[in-house]
mmCIF file of N, CA and C in Angstrom:
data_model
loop_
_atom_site.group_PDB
_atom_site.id
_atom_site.type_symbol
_atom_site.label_atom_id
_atom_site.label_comp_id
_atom_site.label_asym_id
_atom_site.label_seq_id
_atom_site.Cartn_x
_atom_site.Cartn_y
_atom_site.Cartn_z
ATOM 1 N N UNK A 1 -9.711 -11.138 7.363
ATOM 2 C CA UNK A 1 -8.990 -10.336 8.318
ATOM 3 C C UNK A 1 -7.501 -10.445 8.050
ATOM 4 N N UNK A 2 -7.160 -9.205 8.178
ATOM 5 C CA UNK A 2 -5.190 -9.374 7.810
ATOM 6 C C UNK A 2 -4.647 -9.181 8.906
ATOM 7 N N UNK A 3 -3.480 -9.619 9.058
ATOM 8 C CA UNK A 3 -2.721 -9.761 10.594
ATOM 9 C C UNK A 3 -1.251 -9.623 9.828
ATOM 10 N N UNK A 4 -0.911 -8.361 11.062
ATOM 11 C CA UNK A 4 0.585 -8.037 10.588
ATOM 12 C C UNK A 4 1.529 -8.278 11.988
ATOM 13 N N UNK A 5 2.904 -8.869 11.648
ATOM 14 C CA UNK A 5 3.348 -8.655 12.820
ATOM 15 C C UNK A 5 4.811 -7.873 12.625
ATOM 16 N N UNK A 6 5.685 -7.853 13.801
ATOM 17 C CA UNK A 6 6.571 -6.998 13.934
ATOM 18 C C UNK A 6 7.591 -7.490 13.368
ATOM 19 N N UNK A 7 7.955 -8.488 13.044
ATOM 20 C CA UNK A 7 9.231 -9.829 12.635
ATOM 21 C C UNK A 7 8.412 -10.564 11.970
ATOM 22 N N UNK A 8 9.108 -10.933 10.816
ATOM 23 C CA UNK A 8 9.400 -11.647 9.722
ATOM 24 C C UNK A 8 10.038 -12.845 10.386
ATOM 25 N N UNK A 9 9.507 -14.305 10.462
ATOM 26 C CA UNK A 9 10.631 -15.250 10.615
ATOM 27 C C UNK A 9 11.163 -15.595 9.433
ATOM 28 N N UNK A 10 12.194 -14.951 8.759
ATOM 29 C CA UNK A 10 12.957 -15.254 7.842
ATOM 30 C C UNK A 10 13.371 -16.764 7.249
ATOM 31 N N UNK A 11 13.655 -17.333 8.241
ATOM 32 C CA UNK A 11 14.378 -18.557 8.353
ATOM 33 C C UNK A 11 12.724 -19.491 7.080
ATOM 34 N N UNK A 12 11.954 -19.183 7.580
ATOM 35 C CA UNK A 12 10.737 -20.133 7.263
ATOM 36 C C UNK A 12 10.041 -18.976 6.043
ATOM 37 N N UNK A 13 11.296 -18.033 5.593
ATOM 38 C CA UNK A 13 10.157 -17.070 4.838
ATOM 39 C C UNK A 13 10.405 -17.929 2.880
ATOM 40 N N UNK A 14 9.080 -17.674 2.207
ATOM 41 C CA UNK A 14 9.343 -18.085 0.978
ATOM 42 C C UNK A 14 8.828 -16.756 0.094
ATOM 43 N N UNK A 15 10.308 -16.005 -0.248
ATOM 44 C CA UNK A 15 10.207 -14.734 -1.105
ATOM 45 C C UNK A 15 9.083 -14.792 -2.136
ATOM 46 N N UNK A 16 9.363 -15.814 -2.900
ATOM 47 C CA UNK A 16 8.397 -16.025 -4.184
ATOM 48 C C UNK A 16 6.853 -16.007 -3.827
ATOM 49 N N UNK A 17 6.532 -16.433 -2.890
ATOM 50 C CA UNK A 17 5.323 -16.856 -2.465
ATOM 51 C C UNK A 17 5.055 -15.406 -1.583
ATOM 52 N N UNK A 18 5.425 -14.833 -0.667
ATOM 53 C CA UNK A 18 5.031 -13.944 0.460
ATOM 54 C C UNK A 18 5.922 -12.349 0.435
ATOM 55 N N UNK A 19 6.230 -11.772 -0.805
ATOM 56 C CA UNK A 19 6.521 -10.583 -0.671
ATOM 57 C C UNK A 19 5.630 -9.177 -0.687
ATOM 58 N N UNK A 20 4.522 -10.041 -1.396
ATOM 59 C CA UNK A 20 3.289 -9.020 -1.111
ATOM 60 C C UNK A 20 2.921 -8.846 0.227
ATOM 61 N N UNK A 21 2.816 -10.368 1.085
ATOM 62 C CA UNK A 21 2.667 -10.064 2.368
ATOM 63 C C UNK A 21 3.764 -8.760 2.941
ATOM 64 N N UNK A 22 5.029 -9.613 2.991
ATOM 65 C CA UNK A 22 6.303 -8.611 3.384
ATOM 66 C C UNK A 22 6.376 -7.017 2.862
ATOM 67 N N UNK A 23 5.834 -6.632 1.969
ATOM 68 C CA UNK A 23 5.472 -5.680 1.847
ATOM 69 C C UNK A 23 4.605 -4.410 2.506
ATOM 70 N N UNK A 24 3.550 -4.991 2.891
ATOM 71 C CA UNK A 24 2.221 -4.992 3.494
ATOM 72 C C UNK A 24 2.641 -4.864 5.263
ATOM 73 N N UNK A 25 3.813 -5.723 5.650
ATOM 74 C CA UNK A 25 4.183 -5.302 6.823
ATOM 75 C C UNK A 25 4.643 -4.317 6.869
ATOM 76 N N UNK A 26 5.774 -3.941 6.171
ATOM 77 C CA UNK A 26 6.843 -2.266 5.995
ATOM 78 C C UNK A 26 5.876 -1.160 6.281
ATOM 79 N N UNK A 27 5.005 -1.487 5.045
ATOM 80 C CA UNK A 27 4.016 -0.070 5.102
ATOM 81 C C UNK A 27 3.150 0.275 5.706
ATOM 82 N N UNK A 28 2.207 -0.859 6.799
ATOM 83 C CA UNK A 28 2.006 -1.119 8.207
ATOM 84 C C UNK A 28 2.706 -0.120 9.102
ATOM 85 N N UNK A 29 3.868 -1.139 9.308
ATOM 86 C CA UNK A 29 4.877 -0.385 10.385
ATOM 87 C C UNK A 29 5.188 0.992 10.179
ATOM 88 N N UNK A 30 5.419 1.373 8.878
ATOM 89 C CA UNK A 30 5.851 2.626 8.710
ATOM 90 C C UNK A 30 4.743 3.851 9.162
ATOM 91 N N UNK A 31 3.691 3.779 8.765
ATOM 92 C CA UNK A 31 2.257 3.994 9.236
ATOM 93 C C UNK A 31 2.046 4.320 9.977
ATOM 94 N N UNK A 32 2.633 3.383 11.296
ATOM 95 C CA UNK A 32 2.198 3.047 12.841
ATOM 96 C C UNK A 32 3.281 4.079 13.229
ATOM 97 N N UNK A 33 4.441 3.798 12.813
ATOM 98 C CA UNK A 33 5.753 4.751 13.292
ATOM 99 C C UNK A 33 5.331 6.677 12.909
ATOM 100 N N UNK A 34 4.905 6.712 11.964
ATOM 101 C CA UNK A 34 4.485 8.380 11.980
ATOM 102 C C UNK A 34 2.817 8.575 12.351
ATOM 103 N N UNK A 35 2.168 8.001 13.116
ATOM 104 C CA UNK A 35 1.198 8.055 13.866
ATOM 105 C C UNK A 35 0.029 7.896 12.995
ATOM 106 N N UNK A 36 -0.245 7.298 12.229
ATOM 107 C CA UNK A 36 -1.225 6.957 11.212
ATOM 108 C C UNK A 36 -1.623 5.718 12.297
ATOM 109 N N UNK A 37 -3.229 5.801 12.423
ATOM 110 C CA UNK A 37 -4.062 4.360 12.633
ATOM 111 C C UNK A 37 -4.865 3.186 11.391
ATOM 112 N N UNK A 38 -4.444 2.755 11.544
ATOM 113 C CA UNK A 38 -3.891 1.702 10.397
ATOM 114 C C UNK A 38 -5.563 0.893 10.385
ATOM 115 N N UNK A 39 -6.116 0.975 8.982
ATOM 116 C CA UNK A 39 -7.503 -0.176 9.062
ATOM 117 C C UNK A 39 -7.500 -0.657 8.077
ATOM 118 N N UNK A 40 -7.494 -2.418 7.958
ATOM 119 C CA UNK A 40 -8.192 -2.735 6.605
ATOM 120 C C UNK A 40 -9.566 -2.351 5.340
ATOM 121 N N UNK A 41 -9.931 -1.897 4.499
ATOM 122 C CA UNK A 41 -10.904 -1.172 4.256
ATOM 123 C C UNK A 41 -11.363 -2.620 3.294
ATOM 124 N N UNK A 42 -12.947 -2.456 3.332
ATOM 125 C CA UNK A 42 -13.823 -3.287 2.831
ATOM 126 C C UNK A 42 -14.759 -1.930 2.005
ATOM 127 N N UNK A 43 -15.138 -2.336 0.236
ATOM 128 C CA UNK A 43 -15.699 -1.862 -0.867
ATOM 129 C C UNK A 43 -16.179 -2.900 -1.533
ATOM 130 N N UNK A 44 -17.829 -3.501 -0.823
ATOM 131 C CA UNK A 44 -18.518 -4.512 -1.126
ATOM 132 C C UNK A 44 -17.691 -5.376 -1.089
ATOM 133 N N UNK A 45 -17.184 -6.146 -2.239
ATOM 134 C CA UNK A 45 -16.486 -7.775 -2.110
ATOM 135 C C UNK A 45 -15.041 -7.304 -2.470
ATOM 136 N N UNK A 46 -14.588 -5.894 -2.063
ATOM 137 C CA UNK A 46 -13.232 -5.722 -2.465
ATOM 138 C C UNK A 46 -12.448 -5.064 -1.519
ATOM 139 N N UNK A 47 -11.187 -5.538 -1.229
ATOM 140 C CA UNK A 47 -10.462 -5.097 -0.057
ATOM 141 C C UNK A 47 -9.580 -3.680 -0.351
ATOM 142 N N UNK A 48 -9.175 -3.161 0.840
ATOM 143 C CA UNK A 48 -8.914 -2.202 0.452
ATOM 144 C C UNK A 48 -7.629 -2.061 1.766
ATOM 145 N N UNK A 49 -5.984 -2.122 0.864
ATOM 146 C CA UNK A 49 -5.253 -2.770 1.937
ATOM 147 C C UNK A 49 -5.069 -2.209 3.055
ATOM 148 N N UNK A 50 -4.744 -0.699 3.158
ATOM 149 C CA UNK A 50 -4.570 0.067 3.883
ATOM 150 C C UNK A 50 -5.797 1.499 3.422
ATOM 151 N N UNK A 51 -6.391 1.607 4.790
ATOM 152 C CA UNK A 51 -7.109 3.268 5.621
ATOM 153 C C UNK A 51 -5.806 3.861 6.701
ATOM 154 N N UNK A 52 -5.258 4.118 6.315
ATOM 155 C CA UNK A 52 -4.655 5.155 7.524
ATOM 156 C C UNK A 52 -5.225 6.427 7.693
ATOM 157 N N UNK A 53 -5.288 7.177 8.800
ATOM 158 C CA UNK A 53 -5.552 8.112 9.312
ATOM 159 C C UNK A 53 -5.224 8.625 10.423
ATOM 160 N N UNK A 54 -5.079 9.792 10.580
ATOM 161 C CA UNK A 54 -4.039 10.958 11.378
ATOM 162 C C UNK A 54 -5.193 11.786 11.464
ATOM 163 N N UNK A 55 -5.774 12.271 12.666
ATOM 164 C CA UNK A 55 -6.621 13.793 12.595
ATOM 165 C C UNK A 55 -7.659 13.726 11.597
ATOM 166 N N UNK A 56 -7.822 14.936 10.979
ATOM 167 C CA UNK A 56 -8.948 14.454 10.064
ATOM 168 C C UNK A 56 -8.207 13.985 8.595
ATOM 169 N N UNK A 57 -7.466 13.677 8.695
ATOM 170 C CA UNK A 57 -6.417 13.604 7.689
ATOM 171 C C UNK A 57 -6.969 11.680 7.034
ATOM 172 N N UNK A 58 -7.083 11.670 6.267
ATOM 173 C CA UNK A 58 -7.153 10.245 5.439
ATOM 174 C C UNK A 58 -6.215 9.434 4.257
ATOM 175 N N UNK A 59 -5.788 8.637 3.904
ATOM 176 C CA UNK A 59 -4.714 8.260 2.699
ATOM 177 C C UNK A 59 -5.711 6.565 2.693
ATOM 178 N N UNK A 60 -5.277 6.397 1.436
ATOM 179 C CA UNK A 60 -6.108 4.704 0.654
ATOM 180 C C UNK A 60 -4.610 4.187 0.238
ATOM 181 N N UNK A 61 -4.597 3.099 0.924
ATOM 182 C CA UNK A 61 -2.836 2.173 0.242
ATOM 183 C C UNK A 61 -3.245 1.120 -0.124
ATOM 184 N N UNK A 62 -2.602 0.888 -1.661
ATOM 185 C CA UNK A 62 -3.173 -0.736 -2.520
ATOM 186 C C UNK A 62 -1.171 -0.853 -2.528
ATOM 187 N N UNK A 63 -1.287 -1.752 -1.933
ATOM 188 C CA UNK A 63 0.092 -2.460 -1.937
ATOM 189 C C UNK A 63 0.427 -3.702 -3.123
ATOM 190 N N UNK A 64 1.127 -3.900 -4.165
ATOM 191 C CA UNK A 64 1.563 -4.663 -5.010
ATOM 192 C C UNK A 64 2.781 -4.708 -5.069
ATOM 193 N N UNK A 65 3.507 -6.158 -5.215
ATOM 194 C CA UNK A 65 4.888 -6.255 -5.533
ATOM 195 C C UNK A 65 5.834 -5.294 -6.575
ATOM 196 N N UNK A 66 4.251 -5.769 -7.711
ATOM 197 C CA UNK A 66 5.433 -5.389 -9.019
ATOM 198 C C UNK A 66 3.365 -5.532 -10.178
ATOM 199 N N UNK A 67 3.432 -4.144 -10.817
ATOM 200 C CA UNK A 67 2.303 -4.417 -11.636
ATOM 201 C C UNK A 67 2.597 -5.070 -13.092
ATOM 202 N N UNK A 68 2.500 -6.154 -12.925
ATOM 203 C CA UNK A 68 3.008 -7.245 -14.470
ATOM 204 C C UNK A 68 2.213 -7.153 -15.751
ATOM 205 N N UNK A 69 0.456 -7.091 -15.336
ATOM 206 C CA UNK A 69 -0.253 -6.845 -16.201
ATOM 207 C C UNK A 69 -1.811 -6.534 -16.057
ATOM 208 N N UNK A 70 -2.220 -5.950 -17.078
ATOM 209 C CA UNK A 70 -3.709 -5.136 -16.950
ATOM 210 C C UNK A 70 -4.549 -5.770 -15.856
ATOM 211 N N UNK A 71 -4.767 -6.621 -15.711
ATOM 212 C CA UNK A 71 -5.320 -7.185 -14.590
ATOM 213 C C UNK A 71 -4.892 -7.054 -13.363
ATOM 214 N N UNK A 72 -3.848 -7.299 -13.003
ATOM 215 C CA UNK A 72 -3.160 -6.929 -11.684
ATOM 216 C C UNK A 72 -3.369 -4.994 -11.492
ATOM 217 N N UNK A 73 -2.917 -4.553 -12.687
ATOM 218 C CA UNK A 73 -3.218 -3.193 -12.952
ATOM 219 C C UNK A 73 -4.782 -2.492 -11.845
ATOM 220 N N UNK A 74 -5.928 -3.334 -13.181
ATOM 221 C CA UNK A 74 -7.022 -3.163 -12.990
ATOM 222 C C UNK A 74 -7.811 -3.199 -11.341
ATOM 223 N N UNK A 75 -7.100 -4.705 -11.016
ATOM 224 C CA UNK A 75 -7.288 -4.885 -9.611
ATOM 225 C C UNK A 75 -6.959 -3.873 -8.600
ATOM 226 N N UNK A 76 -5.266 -3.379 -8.487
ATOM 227 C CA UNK A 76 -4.915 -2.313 -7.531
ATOM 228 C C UNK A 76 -5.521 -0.874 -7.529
ATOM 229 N N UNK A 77 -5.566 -0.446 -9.037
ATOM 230 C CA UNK A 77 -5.943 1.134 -9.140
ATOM 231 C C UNK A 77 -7.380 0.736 -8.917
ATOM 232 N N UNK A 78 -8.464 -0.421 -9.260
ATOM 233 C CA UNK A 78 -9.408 -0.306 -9.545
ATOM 234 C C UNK A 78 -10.247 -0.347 -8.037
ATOM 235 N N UNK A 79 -9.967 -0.310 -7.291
ATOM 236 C CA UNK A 79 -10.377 -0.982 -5.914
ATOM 237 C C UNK A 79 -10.381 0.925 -5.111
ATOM 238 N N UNK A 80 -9.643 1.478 -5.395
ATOM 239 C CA UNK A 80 -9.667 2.558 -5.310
ATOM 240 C C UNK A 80 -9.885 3.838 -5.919
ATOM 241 N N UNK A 81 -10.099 3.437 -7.322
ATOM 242 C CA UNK A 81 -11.316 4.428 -8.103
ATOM 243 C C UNK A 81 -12.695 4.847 -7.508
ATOM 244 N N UNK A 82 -12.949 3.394 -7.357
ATOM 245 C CA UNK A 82 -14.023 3.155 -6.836
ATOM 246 C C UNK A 82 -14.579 4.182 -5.373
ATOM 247 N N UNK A 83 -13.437 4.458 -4.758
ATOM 248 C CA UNK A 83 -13.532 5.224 -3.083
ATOM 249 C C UNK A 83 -14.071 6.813 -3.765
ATOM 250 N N UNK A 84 -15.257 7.171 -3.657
ATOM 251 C CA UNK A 84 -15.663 8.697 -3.787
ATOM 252 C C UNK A 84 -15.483 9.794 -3.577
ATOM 253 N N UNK A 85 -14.069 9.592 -2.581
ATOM 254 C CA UNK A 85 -13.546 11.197 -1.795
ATOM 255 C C UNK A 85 -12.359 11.712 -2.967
ATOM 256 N N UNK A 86 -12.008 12.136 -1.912
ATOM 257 C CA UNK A 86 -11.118 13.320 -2.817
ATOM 258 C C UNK A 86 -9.335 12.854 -1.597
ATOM 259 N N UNK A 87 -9.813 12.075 -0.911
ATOM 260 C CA UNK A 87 -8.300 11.999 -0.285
ATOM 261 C C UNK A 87 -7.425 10.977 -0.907
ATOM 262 N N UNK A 88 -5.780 11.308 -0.574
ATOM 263 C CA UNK A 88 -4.905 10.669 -1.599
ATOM 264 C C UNK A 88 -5.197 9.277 -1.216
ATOM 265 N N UNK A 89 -4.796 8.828 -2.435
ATOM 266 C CA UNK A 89 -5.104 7.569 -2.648
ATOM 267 C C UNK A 89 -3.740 6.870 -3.683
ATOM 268 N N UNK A 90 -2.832 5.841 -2.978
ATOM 269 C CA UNK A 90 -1.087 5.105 -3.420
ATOM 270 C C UNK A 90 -1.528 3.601 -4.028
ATOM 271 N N UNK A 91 -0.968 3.350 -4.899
ATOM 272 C CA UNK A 91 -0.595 2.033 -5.251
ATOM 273 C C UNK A 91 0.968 1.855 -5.272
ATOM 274 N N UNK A 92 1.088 1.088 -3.940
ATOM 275 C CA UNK A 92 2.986 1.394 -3.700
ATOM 276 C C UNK A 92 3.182 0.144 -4.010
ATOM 277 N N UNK A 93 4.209 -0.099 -4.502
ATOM 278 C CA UNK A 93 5.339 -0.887 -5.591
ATOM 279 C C UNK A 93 6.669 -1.205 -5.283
ATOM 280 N N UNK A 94 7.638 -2.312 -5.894
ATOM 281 C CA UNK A 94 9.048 -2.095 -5.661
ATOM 282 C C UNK A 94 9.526 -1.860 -7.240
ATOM 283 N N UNK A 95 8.522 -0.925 -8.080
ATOM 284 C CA UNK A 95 9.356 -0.907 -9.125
ATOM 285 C C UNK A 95 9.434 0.913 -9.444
ATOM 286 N N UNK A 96 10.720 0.885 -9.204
ATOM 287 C CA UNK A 96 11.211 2.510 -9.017
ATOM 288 C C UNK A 96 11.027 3.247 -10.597
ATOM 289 N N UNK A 97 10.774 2.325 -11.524
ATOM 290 C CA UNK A 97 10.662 3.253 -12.827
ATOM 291 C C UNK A 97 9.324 3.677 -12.770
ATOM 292 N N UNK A 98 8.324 3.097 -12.484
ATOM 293 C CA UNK A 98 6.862 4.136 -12.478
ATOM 294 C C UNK A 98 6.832 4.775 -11.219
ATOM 295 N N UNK A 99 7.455 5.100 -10.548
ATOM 296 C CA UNK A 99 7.206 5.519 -8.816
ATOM 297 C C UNK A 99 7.246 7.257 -9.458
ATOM 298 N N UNK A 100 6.012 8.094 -9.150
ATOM 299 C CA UNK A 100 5.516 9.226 -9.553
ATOM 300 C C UNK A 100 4.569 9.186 -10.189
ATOM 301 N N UNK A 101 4.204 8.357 -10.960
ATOM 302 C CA UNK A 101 2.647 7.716 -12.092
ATOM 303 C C UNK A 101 1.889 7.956 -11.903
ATOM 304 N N UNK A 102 0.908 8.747 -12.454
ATOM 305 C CA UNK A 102 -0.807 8.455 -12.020
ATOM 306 C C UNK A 102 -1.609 7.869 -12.962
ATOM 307 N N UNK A 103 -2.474 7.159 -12.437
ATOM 308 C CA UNK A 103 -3.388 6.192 -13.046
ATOM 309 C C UNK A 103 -4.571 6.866 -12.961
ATOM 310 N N UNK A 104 -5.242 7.692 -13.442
ATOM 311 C CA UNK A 104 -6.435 8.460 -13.246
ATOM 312 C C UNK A 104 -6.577 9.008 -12.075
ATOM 313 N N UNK A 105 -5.463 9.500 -11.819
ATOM 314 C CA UNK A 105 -5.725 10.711 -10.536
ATOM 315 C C UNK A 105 -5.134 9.549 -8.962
ATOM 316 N N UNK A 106 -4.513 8.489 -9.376
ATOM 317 C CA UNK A 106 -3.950 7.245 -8.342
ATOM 318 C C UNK A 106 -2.201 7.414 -8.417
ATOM 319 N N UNK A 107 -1.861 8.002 -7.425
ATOM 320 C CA UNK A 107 -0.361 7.756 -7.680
ATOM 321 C C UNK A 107 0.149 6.456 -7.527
ATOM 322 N N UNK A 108 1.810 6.072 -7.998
ATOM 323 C CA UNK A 108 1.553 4.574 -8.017
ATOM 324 C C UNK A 108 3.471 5.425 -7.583
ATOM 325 N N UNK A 109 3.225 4.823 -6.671
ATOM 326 C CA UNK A 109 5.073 5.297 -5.383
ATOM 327 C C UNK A 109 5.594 4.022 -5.181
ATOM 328 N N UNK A 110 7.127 4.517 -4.924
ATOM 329 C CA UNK A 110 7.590 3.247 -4.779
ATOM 330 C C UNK A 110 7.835 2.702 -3.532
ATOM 331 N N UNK A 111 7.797 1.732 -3.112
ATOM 332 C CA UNK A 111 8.284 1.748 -1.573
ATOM 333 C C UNK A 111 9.096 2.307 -0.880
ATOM 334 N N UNK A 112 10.182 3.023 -1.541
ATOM 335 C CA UNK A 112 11.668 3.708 -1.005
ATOM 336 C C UNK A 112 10.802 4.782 -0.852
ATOM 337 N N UNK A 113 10.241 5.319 -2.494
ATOM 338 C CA UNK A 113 10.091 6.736 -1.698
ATOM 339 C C UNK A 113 8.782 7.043 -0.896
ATOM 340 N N UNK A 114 8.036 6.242 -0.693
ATOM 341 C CA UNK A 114 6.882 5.885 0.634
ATOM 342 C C UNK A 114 7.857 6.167 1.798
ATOM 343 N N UNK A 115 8.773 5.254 1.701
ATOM 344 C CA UNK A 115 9.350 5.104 3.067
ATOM 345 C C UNK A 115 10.319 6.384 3.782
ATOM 346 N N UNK A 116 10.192 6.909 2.629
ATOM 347 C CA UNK A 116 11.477 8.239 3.016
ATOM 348 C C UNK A 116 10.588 9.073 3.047
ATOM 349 N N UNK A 117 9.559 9.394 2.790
ATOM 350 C CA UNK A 117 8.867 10.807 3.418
ATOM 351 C C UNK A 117 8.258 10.974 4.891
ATOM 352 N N UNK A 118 8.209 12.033 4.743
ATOM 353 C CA UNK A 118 7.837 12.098 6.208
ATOM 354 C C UNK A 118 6.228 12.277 6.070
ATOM 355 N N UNK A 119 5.763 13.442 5.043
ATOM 356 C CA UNK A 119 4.120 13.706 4.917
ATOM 357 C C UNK A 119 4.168 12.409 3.937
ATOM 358 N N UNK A 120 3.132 12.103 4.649
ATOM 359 C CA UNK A 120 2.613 10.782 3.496
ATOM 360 C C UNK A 120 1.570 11.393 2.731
ATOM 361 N N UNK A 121 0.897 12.192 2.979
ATOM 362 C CA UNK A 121 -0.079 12.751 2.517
ATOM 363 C C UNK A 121 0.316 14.020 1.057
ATOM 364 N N UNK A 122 1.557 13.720 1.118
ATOM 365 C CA UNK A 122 1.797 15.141 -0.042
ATOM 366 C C UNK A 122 2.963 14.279 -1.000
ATOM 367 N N UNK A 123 3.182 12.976 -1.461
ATOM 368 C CA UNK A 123 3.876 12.046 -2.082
ATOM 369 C C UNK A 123 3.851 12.637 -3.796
#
C-alpha cells in the first residue's frame, strides 16, 4: 500500500534515498488538484504507480527519477505494456532531454511538462 501526504518534512528528508518517493507526491497532488481520482494499480506481482481517472477518461503513471539503465528502463515501460487498453499511458521523469519519447507507444514526460499542462490526457 502507498501513502502520500501533503508535506514533505524536509528537515528529516534524505534526497538520495527518497526522490522517487518525492516525486510520486507532486504527481499525486497534481492529479488530485485537476480532479483526477488517484489509485494504486496492481498487474499480478507488478505495481502500477498511478490509475487516475476523470469521467470515463483513464491515464497509467510509472513515475522514475531518472532512467539510468535497461532494467530500470524495462521495469517502468514494462509494467505498462503489459495494461491491454488503448488509454494513455506516462513514464514521468526529471530528465528533460527524453521528455516527448515513446517507448513502444509509452510516452516518457518530464515532470515540468506533466506539471504545466492542464489536459493530462493529450501530453
Amino acid at each position: 500500500m502507498k501513502t502520500w501526504v501533503c508535506t514533505t518534512p524536509l528537515r528529516h528528508f534524505d534526497f538520495r534515498r527518497d526522490i522517487n518517493k518525492l516525486i510520486e507526491n507532486v504527481v499525486c497532488i497534481d492529479l488530485l488538484r485537476y480532479g483526477y481520482e488517484v489509485y494504486v494499480g496492481k498487474n499480478g506481482n507488478k505495481e502500477i504507480d498511478f490509475i487516475a481517472s476523470k469521467g470515463d477518461h483513464k491515464i497509467y503513471i510509472q513515475v522514475a527519477y531518472i532512467l539510468l539503465d535497461e532494467a530500470t528502463v524495462q521495469r517502468e515501460f514494462g509494467n505498462l505494456l503489459e495494461i491491454p487498453d488503448n488509454y494513455p499511458k506516462y513514464v514521468i521523469t526529471m530528465d528533460e532531454m527524453q521528455s516527448g519519447g515513446n517507448y513502444q507507444g509509452i510516452k516518457q514526460i518530464s515532470l515540468r511538462d506533466f506539471l504545466l499542462a492542464e489536459d493530462k490526457e493529450k501530453l
